[in-house]
Coordinates of C-alpha atoms in Angstrom, one line a residue:
X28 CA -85.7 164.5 75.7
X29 CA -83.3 166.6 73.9
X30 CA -80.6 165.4 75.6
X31 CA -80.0 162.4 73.2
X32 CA -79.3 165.7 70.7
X33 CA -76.1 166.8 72.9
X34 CA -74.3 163.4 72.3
X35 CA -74.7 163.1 68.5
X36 CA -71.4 163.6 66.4
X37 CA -72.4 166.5 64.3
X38 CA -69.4 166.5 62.3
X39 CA -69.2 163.2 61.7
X40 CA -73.1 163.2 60.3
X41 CA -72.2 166.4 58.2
X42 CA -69.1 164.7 56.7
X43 CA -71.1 161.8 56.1
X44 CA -73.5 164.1 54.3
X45 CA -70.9 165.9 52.5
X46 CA -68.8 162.5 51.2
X47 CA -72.3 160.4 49.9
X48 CA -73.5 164.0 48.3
X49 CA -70.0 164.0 46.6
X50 CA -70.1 160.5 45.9
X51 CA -73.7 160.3 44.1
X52 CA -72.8 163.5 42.3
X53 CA -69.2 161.7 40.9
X54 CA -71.0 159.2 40.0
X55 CA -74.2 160.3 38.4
X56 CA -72.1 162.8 36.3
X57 CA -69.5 159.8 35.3
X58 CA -73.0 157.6 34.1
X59 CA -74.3 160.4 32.3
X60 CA -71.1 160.9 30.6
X61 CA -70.4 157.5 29.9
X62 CA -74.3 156.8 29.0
X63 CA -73.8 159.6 26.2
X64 CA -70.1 157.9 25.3
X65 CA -72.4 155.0 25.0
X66 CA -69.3 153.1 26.3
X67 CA -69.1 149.8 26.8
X68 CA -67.5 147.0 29.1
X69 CA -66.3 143.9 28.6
X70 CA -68.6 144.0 25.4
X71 CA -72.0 144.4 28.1
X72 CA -74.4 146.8 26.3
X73 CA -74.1 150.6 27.5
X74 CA -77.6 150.1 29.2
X75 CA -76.3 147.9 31.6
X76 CA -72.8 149.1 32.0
X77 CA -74.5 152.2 33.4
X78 CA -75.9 150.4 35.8
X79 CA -72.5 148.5 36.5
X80 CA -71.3 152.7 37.3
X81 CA -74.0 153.2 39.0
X82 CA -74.0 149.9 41.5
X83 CA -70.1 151.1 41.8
X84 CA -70.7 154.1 42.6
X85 CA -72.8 152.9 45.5
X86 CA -69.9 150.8 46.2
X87 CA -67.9 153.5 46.3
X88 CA -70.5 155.8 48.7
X89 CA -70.1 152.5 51.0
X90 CA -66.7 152.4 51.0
X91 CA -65.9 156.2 51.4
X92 CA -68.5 156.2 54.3
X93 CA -66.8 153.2 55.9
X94 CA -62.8 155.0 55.5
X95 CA -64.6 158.6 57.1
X96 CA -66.3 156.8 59.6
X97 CA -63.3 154.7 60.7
X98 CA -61.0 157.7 60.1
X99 CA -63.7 159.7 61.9
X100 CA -64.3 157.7 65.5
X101 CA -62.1 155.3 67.3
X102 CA -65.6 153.4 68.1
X103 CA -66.3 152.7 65.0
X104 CA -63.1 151.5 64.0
X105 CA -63.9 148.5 67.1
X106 CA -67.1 147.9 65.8
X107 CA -66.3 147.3 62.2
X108 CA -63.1 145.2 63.0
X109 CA -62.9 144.5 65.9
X110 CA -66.6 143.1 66.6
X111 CA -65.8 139.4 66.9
X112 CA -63.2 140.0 69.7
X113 CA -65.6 142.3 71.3
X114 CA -68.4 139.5 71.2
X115 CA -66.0 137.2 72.5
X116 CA -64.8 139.6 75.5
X117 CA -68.4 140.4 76.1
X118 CA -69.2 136.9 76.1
X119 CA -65.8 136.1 78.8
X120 CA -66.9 139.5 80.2
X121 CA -70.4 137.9 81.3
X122 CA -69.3 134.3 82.3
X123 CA -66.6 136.1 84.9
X124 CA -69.5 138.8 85.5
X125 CA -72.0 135.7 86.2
X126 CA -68.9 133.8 88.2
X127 CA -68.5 137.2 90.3
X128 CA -71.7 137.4 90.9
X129 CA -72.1 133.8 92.2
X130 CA -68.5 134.7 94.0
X131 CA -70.1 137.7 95.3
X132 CA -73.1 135.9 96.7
X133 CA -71.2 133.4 98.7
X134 CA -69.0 136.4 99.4
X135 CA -72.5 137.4 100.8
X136 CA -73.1 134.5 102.3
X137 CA -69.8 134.5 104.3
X138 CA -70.1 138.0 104.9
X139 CA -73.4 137.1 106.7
X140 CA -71.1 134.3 108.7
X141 CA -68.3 136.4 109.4
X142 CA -70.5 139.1 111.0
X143 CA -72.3 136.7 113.1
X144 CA -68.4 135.4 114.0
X145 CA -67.6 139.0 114.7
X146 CA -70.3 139.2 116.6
X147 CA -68.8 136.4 118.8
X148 CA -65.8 137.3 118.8
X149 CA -66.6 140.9 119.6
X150 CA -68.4 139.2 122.4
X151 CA -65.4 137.2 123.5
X152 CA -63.0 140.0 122.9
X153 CA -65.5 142.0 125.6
X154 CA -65.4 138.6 128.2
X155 CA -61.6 139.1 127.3
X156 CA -60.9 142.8 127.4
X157 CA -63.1 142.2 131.7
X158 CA -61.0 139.7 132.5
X159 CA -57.7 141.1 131.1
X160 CA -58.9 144.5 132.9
X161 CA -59.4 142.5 136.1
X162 CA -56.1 141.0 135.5
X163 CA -54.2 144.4 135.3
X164 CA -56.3 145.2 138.4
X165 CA -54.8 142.2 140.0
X166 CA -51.5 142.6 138.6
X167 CA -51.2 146.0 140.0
X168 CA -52.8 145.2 143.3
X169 CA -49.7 142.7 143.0
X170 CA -47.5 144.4 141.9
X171 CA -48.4 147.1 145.0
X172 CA -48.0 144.1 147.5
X173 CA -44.7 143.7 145.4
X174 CA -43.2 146.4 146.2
X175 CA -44.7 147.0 150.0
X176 CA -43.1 143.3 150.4
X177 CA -39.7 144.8 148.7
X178 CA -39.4 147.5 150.8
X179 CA -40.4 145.2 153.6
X180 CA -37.8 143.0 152.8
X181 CA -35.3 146.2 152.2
X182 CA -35.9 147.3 155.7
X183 CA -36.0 143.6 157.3
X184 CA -32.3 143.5 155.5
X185 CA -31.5 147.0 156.9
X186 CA -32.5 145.8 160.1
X187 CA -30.5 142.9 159.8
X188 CA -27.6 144.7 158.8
X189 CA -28.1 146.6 161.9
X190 CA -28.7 144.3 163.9
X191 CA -25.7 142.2 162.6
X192 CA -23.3 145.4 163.4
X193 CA -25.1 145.3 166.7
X194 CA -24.1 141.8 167.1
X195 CA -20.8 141.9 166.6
X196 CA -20.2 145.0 168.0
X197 CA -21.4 143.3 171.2
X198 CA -19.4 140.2 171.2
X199 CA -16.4 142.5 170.0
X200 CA -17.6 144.4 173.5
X201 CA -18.0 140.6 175.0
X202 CA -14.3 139.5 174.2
X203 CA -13.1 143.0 175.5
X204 CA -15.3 142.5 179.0
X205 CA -13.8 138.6 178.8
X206 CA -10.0 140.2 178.4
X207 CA -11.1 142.9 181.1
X208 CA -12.7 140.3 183.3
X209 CA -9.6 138.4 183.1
X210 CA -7.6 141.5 183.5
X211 CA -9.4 142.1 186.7
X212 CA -8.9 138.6 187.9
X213 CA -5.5 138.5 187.5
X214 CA -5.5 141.8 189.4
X215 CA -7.6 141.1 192.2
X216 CA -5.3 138.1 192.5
X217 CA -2.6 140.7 192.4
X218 CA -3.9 142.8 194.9
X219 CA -5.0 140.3 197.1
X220 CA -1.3 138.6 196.5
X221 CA -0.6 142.5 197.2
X222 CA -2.4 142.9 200.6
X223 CA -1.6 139.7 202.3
X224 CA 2.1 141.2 201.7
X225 CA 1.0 144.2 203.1
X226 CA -0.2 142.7 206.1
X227 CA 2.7 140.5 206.7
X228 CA 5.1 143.5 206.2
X229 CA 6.0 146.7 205.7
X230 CA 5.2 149.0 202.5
X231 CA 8.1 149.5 200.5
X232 CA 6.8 152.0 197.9
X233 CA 3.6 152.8 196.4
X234 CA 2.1 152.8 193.1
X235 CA 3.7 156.1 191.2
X236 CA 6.2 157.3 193.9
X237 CA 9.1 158.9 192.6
X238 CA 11.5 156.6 194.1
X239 CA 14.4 158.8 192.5
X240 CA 15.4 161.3 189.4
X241 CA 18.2 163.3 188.2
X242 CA 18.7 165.7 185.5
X243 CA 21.1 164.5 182.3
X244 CA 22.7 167.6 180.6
X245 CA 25.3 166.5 177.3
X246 CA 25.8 167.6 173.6
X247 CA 26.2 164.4 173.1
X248 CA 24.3 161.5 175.1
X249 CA 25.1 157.6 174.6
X250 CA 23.2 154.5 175.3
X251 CA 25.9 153.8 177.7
X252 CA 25.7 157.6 179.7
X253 CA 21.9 156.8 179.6
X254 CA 22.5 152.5 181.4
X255 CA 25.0 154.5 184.0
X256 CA 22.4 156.9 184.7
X257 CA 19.7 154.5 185.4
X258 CA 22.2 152.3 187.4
X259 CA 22.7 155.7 189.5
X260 CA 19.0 155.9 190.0
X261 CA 18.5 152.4 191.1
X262 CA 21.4 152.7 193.6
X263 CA 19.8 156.1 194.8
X264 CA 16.1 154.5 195.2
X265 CA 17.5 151.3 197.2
X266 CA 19.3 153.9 199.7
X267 CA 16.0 155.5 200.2
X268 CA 14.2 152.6 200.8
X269 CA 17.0 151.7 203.3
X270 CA 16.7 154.7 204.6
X271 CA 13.0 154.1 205.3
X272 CA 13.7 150.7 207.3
X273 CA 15.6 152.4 209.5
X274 CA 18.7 152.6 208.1
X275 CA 19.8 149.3 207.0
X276 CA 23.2 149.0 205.3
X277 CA 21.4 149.3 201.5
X278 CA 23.3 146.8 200.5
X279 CA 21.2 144.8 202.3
X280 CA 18.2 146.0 200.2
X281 CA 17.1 144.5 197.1
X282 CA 18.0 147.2 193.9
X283 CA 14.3 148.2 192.0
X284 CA 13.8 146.2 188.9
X285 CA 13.3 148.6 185.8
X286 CA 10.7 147.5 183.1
X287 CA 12.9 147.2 180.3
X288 CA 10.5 148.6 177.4
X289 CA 10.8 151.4 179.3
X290 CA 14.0 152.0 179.7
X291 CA 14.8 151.3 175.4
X292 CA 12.2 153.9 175.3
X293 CA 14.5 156.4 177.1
X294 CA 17.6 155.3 175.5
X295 CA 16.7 155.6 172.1
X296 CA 14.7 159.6 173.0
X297 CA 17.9 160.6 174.5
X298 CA 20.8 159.8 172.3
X299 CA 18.1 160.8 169.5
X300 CA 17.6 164.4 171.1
X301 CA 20.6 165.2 173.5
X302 CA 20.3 168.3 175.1
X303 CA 19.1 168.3 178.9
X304 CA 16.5 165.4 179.9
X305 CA 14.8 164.9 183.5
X306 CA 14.9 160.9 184.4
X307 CA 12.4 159.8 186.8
X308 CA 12.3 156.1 188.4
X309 CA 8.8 155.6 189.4
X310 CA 7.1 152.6 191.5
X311 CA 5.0 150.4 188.9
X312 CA 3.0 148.9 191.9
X313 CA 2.9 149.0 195.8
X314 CA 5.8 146.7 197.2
X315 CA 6.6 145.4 200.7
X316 CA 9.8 145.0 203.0
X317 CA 12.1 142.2 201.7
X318 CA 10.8 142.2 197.9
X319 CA 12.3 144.3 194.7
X320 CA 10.1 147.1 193.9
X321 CA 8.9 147.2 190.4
X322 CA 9.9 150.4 188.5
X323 CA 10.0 152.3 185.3
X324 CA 12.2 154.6 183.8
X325 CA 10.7 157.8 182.4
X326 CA 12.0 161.1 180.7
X327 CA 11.2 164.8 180.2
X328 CA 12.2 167.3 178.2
X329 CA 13.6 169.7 181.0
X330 CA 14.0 173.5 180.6
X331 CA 14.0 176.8 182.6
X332 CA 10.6 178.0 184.1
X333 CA 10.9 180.7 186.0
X334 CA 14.3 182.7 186.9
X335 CA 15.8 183.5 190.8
X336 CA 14.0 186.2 192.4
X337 CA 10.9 185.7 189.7
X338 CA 7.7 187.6 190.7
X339 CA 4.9 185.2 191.2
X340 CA 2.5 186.6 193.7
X341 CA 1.5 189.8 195.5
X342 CA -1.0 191.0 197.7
X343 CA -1.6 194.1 199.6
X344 CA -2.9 193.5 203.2
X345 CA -4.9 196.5 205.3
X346 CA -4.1 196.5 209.2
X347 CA -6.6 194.5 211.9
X348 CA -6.6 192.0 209.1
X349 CA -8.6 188.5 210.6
X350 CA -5.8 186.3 211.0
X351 CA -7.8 183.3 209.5
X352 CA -8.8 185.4 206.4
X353 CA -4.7 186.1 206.4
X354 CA -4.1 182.1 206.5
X355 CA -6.8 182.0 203.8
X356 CA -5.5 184.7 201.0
X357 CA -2.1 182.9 201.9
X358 CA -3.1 179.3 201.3
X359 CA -5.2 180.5 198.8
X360 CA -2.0 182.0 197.1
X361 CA -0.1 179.1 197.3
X362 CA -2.4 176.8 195.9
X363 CA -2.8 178.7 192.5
X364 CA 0.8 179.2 192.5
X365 CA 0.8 174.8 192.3
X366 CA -1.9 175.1 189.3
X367 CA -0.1 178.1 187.9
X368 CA 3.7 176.4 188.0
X369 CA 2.0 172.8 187.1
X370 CA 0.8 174.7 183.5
X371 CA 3.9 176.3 183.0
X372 CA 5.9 173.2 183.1
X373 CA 6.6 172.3 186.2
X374 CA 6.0 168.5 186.9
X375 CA 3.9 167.8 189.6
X376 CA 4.7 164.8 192.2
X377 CA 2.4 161.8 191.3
X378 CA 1.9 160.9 194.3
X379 CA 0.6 164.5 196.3
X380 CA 0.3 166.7 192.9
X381 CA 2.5 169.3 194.3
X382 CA 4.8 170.8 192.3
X383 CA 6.8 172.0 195.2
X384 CA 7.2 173.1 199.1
X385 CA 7.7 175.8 201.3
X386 CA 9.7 176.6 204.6
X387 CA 7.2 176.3 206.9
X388 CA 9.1 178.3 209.7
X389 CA 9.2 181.4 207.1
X390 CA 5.6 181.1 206.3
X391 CA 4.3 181.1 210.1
X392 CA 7.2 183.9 210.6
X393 CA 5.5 185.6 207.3
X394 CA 2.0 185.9 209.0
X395 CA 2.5 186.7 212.3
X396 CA 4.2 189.9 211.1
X397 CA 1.0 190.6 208.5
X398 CA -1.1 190.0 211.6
X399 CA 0.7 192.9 213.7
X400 CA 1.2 195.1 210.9
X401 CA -0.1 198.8 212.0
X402 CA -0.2 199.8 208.4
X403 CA -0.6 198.2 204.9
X404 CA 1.6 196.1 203.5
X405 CA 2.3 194.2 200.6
X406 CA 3.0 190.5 200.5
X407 CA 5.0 188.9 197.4
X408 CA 6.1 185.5 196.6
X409 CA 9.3 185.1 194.7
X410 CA 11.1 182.3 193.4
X411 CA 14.1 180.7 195.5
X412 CA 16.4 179.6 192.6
X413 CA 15.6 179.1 189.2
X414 CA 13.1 176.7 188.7
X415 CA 13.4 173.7 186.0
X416 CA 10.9 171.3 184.8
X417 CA 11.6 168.9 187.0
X418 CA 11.2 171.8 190.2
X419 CA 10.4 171.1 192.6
X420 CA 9.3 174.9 193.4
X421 CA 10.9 176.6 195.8
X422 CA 9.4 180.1 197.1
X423 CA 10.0 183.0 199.8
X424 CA 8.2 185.4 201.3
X425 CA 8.7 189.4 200.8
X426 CA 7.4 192.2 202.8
X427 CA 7.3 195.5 201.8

């Protein structure tokens, strides 16, 4: 109840107080004065210009009461001049209240609406949000079979590419067994060509056999030195093969025919490298009686391998010695001297693999006088001569 109290303008009452207090004093003391003066106005008798004062003096209170009031509060300064155009806002105030209010009922209205639309479309955006989720499901389930189908169809390519290299690494294989199956033809033809020769005459020389060689030794070695030098050769092998017939005047024999890649092979090696060279004439195939023997020129590099008198073998023998287990450390000996001179240098014979030979009367004379022997001795092998690359090796016995 007394809260009405708080929100009256105490200063504004008391001024109002103070101003119509001033006011009705002013002009109570200004009518008495001018009723004693007895003054008049405008020729009106005193009684009633008294009462002029006085009704302007109320004027006056009204006045003053309006300026402190208006000077006093902002609101009253609206309400006293401002009324009409608050009336009028009021008024457009109520009609856009009463419109908003309409507004806001069909607002209402379509509120009502929209929610049951929500409602629907929250419904449909649920149907939706299942089959977009049993989409993803299916899209991944896809996408899985996807990827098992790419890496299906990355191995089936992986396999194809394997299988292609496969391919054509067997008909690369196919043309080489075509080429060797010809190859083999032609040389079964060959050979058969071959051993119906054989049968109708004598062999000639085999495949490999050292038909002749000789050793070239120059500072200085021309194309022409090297032609002589095979010439040589060929004259040599045709007097062996004469030789093997029985003597026939070679003449009579047909000179070996040198592959000639071969032979431009040795030419340009030895007037490229002069110095001392081995030349070889070797058989290319087997060859009969009456026909010329097919040959190839080949060359080594020919140096010293072991010195006269060279050390290569010794072994101390007890007396009553077996002879058979003589014969056997002997031959034994011999034979790793052949592996032991063929990795040193020596070239074997392609057609035995020796690399060289022994006199067999020295060797028998060698171990009859270890088998009789009352007391140890020692065997050793030395070399004959000095022994080349092209050897052959030549040994002799030693007893000590």
């Amino acid at each position: 109840m007394f809260e009405i109290f708080h929100d009256i303008n105490w200063i504004l009452l008391g001024a109002l107080i103070i101003v119509s207090a001033l006011v009705s004093w002013a002009g109570d003391v200004i009518g008495m004065k001018l009723g004693k003066k007895r003054i008049t106005f405008l020729k009106i008798r005193p009684k009633y210009t008294s009462r002029i004062i006085s009704v302007l003096t109320g004027v006056g209170i009204a006045i003053a009461t309006i300026f402190v009031l208006s000077a006093a509060s902002e609101q009253v300064r609206t309400a006293l001049f401002s009324m009409q155009v608050i009336q009028r806002q009021l008024i457009s105030t109520r009609e856009e209240l009463k419109k908003n209010e309409e507004s806001m009922g069909r607002m209402e209205i379509d509120l009502f609406q929209s929610r049951g639309d929500l409602s629907e479309k929250e419904a449909e955006l649920r149907q939706v949000e299942e089959k977009l989720d049993e989409g993803m499901k299916s899209l991944n389930e896809t996408r899985a079979k996807l990827a098992a189908m790419t890496r299906m169809r990355d191995e089936t390519e992986a396999e194809q590419a394997v299988l292609q290299k496969e391919k054509d690494k067997l008909l690369a294989e196919s043309k080489k067994l075509d080429a060797s199956v010809k190859a083999l033809k032609a040389e079964s033809e060959s050979l058969k060509s071959g051993i119906q020769r054989l049968r109708e005459g004598r062999i000639a020389a085999f495949t490999g056999e050292i038909l002749a060689q000789g050793v070239m030794t120059d500072s200085i070695i021309t194309t022409q030195q090297v032609d002589q030098y095979i010439n040589r050769l060929r004259s040599e092998a045709r007097a062996l093969l004469a030789y093997r017939f029985g003597g026939k005047d070679p003449e009579s024999v047909r000179l070996p025919e040198v592959a000639a890649e071969s032979a431009a092979k040795v030419r340009e090696r030895l007037t490229h490298s002069p110095g001392r060279w081995l030349l070889r004439l070797t058989a290319l195939g087997n060859a009969v009686e009456g026909e010329a023997v097919q040959a190839q020129i080949e060359a080594y590099r020919s140096r010293l391998i072991y010195r006269e008198n060279q050390l290569l073998y010794s072994h101390a023998f007890e007396p009553d010695t077996p002879r058979h287990k003589i014969e056997e450390t002997v031959f034994q000996a011999l034979r790793s001297l052949n592996q032991k001179a063929a990795n040193d240098g020596v070239l074997r014979d392609p057609i035995s693999g020796n690399v060289g030979s022994i006199d067999t009367g020295e060797f028998i004379t060698a171990l009859d006088k270890i088998s009789q022997i009352k007391s140890s001795i020692k065997l050793e092998i030395l070399t004959a001569r000095d022994i080349y690359s092209e050897g052959p090796l030549r040994v002799k016995f030693v007893l000590n």
